[in-house]
PDB file of C-alpha atoms in Angstrom:
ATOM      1  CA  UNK A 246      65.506  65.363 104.897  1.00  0.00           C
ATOM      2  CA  UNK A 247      64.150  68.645 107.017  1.00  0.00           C
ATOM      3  CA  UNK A 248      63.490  71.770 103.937  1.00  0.00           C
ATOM      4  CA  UNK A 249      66.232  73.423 105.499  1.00  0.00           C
ATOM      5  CA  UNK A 250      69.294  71.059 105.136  1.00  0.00           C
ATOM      6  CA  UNK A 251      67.772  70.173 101.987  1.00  0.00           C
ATOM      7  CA  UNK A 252      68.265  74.317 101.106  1.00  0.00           C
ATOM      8  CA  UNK A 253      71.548  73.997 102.946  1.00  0.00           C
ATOM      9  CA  UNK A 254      72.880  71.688 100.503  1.00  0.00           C
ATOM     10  CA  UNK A 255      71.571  73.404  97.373  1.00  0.00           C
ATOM     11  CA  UNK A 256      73.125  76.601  97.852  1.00  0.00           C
ATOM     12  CA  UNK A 257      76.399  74.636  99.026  1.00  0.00           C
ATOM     13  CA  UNK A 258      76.422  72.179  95.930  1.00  0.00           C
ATOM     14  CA  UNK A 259      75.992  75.876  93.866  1.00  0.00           C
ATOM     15  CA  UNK A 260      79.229  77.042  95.677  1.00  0.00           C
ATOM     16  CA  UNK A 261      80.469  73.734  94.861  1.00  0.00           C
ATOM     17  CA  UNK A 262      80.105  73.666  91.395  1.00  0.00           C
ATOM     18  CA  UNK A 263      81.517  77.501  91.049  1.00  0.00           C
ATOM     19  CA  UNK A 264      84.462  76.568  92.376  1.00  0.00           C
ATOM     20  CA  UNK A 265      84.642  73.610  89.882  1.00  0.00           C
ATOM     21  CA  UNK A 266      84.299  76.290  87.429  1.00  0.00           C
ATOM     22  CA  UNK A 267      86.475  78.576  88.509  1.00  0.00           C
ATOM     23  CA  UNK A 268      89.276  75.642  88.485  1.00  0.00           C
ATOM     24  CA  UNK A 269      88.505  74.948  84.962  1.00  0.00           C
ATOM     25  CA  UNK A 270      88.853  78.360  84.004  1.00  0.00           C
ATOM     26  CA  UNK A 271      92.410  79.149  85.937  1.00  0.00           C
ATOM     27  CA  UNK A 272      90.818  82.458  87.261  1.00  0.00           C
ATOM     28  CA  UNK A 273      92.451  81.522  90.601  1.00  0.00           C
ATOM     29  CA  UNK A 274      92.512  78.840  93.394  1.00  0.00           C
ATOM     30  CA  UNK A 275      89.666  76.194  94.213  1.00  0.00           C
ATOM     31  CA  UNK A 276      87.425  78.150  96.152  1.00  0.00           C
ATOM     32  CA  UNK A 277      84.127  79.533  95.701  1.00  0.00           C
ATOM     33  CA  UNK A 278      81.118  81.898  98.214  1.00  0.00           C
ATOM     34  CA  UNK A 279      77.669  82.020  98.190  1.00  0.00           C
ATOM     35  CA  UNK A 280      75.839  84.445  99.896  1.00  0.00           C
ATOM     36  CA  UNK A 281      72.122  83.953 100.560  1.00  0.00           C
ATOM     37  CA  UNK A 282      69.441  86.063 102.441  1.00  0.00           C
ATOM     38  CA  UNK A 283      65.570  84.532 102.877  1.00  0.00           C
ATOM     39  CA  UNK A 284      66.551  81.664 100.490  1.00  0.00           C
ATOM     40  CA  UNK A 285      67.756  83.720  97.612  1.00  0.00           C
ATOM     41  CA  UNK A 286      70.946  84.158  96.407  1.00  0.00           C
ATOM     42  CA  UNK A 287      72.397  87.647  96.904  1.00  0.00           C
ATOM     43  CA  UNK A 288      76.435  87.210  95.527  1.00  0.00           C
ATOM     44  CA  UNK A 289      78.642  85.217  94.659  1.00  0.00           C
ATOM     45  CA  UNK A 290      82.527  84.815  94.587  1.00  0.00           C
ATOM     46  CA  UNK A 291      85.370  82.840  93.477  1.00  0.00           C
ATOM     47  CA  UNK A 292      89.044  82.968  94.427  1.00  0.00           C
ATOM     48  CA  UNK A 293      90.523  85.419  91.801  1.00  0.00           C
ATOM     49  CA  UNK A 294      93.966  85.764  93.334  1.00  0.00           C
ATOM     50  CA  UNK A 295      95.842  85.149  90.759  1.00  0.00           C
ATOM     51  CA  UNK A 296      93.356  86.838  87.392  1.00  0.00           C
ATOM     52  CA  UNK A 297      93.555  89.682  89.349  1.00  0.00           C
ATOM     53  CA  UNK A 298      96.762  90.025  91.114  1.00  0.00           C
ATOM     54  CA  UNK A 299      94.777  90.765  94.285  1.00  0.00           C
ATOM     55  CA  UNK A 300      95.770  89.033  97.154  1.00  0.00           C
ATOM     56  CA  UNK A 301      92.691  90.071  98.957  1.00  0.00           C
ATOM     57  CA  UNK A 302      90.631  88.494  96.133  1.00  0.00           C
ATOM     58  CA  UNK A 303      89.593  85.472  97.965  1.00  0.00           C
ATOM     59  CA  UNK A 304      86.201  84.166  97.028  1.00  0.00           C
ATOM     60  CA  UNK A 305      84.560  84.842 100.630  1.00  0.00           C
ATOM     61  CA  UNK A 306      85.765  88.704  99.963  1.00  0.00           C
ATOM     62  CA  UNK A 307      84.971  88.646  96.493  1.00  0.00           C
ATOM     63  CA  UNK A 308      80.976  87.815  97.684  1.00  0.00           C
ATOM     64  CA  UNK A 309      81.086  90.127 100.545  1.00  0.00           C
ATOM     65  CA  UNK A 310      81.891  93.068  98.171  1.00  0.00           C
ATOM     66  CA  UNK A 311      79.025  91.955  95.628  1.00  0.00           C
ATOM     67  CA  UNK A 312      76.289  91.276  98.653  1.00  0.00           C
ATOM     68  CA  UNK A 313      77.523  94.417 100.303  1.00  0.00           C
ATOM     69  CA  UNK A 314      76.591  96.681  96.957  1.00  0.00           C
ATOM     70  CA  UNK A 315      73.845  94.760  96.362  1.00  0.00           C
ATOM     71  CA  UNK A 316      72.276  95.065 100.091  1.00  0.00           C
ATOM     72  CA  UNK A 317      73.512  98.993 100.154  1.00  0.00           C
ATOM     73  CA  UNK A 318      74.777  98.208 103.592  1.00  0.00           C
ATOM     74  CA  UNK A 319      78.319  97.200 104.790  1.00  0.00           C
ATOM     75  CA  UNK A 320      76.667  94.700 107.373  1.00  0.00           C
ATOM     76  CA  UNK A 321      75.363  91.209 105.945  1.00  0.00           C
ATOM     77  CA  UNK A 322      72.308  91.390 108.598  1.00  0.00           C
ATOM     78  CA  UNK A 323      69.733  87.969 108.330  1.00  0.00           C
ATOM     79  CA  UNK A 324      72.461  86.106 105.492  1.00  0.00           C
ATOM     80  CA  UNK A 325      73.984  83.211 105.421  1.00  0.00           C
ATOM     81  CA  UNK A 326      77.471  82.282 103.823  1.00  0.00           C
ATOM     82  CA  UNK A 327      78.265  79.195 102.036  1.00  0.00           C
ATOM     83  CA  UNK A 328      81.858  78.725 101.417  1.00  0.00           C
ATOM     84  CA  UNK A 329      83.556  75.850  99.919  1.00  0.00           C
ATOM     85  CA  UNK A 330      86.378  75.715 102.163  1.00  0.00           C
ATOM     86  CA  UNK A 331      86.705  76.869 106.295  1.00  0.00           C
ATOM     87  CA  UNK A 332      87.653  80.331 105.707  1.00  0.00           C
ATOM     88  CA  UNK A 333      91.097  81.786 105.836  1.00  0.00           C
ATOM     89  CA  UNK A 334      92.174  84.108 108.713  1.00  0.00           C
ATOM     90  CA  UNK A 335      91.817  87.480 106.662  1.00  0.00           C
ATOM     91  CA  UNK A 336      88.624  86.116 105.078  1.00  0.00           C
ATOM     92  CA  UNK A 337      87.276  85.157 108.755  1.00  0.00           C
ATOM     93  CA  UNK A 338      88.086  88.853 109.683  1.00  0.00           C
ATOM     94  CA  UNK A 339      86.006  89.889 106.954  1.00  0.00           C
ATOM     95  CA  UNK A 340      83.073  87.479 107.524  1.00  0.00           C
ATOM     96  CA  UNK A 341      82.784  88.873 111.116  1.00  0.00           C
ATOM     97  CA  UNK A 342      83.308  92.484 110.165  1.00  0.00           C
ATOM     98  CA  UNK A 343      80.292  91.791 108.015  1.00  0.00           C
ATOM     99  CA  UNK A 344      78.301  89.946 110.650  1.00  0.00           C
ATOM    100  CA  UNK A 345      76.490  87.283 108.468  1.00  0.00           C
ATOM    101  CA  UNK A 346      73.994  85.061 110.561  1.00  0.00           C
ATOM    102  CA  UNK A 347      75.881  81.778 109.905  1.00  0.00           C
ATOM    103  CA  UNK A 348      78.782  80.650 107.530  1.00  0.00           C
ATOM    104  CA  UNK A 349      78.627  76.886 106.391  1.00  0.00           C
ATOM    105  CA  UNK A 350      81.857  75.089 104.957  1.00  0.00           C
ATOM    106  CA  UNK A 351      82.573  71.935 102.759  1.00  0.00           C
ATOM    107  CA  UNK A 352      86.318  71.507 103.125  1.00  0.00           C
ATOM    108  CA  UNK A 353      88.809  72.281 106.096  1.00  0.00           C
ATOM    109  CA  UNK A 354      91.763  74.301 106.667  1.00  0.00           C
ATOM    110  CA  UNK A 355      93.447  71.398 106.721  1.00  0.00           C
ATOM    111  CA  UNK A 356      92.384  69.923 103.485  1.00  0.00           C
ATOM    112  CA  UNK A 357      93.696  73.215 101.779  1.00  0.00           C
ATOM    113  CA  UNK A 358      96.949  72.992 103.801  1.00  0.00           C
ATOM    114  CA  UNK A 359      97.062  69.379 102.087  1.00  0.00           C
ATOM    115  CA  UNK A 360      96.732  71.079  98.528  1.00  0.00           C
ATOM    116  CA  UNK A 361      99.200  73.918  99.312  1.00  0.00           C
ATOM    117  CA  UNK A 362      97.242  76.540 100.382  1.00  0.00           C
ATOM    118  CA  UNK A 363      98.382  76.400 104.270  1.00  0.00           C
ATOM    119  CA  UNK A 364      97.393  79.284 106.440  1.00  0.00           C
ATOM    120  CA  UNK A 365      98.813  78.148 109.775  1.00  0.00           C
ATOM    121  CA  UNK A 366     101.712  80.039 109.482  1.00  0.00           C
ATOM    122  CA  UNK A 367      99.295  83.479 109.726  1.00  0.00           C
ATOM    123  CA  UNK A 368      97.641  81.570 113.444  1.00  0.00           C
ATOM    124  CA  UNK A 369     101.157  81.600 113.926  1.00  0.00           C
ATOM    125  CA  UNK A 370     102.371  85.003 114.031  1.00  0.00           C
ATOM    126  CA  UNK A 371      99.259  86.427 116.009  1.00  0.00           C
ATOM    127  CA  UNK A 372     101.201  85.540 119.033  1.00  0.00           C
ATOM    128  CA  UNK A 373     104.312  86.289 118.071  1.00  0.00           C
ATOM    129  CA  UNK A 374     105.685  89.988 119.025  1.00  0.00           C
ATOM    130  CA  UNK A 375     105.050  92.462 116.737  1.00  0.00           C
ATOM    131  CA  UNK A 376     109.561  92.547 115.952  1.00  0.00           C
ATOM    132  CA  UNK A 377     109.532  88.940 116.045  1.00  0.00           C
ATOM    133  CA  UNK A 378     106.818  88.181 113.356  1.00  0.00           C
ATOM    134  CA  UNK A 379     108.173  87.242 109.993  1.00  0.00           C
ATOM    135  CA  UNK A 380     107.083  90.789 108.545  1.00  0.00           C
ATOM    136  CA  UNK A 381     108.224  93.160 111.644  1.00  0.00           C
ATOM    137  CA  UNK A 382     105.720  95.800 112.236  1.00  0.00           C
ATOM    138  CA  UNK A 383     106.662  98.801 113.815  1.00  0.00           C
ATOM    139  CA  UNK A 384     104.980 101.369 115.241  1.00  0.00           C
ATOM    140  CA  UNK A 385     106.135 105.181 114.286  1.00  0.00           C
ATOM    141  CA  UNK A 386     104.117 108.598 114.260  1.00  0.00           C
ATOM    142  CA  UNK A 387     101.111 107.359 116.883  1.00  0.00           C
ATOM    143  CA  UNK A 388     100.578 110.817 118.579  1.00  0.00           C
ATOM    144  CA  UNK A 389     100.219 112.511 115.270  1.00  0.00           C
ATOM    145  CA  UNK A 390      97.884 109.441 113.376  1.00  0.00           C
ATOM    146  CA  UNK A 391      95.776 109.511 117.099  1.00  0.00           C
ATOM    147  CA  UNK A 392      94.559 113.012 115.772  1.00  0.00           C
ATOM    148  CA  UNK A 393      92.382 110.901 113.334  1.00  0.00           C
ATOM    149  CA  UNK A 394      91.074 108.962 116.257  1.00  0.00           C
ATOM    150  CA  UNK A 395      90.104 111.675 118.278  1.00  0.00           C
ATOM    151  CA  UNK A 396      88.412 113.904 115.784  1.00  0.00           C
ATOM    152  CA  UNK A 397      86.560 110.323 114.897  1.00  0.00           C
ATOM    153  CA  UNK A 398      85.426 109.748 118.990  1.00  0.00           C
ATOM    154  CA  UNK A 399      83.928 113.603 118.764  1.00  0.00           C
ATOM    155  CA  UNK A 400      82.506 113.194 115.498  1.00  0.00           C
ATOM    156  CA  UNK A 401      78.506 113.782 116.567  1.00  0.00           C
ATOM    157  CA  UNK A 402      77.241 112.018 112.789  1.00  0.00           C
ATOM    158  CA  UNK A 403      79.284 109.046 112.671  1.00  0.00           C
ATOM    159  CA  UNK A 404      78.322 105.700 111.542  1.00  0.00           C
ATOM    160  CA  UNK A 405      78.982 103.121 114.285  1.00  0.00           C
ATOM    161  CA  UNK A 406      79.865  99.583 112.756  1.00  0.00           C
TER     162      UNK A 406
END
C-alpha cells in the first residue's frame, strides 16, 4: 500500500476510534474530526451536541475551532480533514469557509439518515422560498443593516476571506 493511503487510513482509524469514544462516553452523537497539516495532527473534534447544548457543536466544527486557534489563522491552508461521517450541510459550509485542501469520509449521509441523524430535510429547504421553508425567514430593516455593508466595501484595512 502507497505511504500515503497507508497515512490516510491512520489518521482516519484515529477519527474512528474518537468517535468510538465519544459514543462510550454519551458526550454527543457518533461522530468524530481530525485535522492534519504535513502529517501531523493539528485538532481534533467530536460531536458534543448534546454535553454542550450547542447545536453547532458538531465534531467537524468542533476541530475547525481547535485547528483555527492553533494555526492563528481562520483559513485551514495545506490541511486535510478526516471526518467519520460525509459532513452535514452547516458543517460543509464551514469546511469550505475554512478552505482545507481535502476532506476524507468513512460513513455517508445516508448511513446517518439510517441511524436517525437525517439531514435531507435541510437540501430540502434550500430551494424552497424563503415564506415557504419550514422556518419562514423574512427580510425587515435591509436599508438600515446595508449601512454595515457599505462602511465594510470602503473599509481601506480589511481582511478579505
Amino acid at each position: 500500500m502507497p505511504m500515503d493511503e497507508l497515512l490516510h487510513h491512520r489518521f482516519m482509524r484515529e477519527a474512528i476510534e474518537l468517535s468510538m469514544s465519544n459514543v462510550r462516553e454519551g458526550k454527543g452523537g457518533p461522530f468524530a474530526a481530525i485535522i492534519v497539516r504535513e502529517n501531523a495532527m493539528l485538532a481534533r473534534g467530536t460531536n458534543l451536541v448534546t454535553s454542550t447544548n450547542d447545536p453547532t457543536a458538531h465534531a467537524e466544527i468542533v476541530a475547525i475551532r481547535e485547528a483555527c486557534r492553533t494555526l492563528g489563522s481562520f483559513q485551514l491552508d495545506g490541511c486535510d480533514m478526516y471526518t467519520t461521517c460525509e459532513p452535514c450541510p452547516m458543517c460543509l459550509g464551514a469546511i469550505y469557509w475554512a478552505r482545507p485542501k481535502a476532506v476524507y469520509y468513512a460513513n455517508t449521509r445516508d448511513d446517518a439518515a439510517g441511524i436517525g441523524f437525517d439531514d435531507r430535510f435541510i437540501y430540502d429547504e434550500f430551494p424552497r422560498p424563503h415564506e415557504l421553508r419550514k422556518i419562514p425567514m423574512k427580510q425587515i430593516l435591509r436599508d438600515e443593516a446595508f449601512v454595515a455593508f457599505r462602511e465594510w466595501m470602503n473599509k481601506s484595512d480589511k481582511v478579505s476571506y
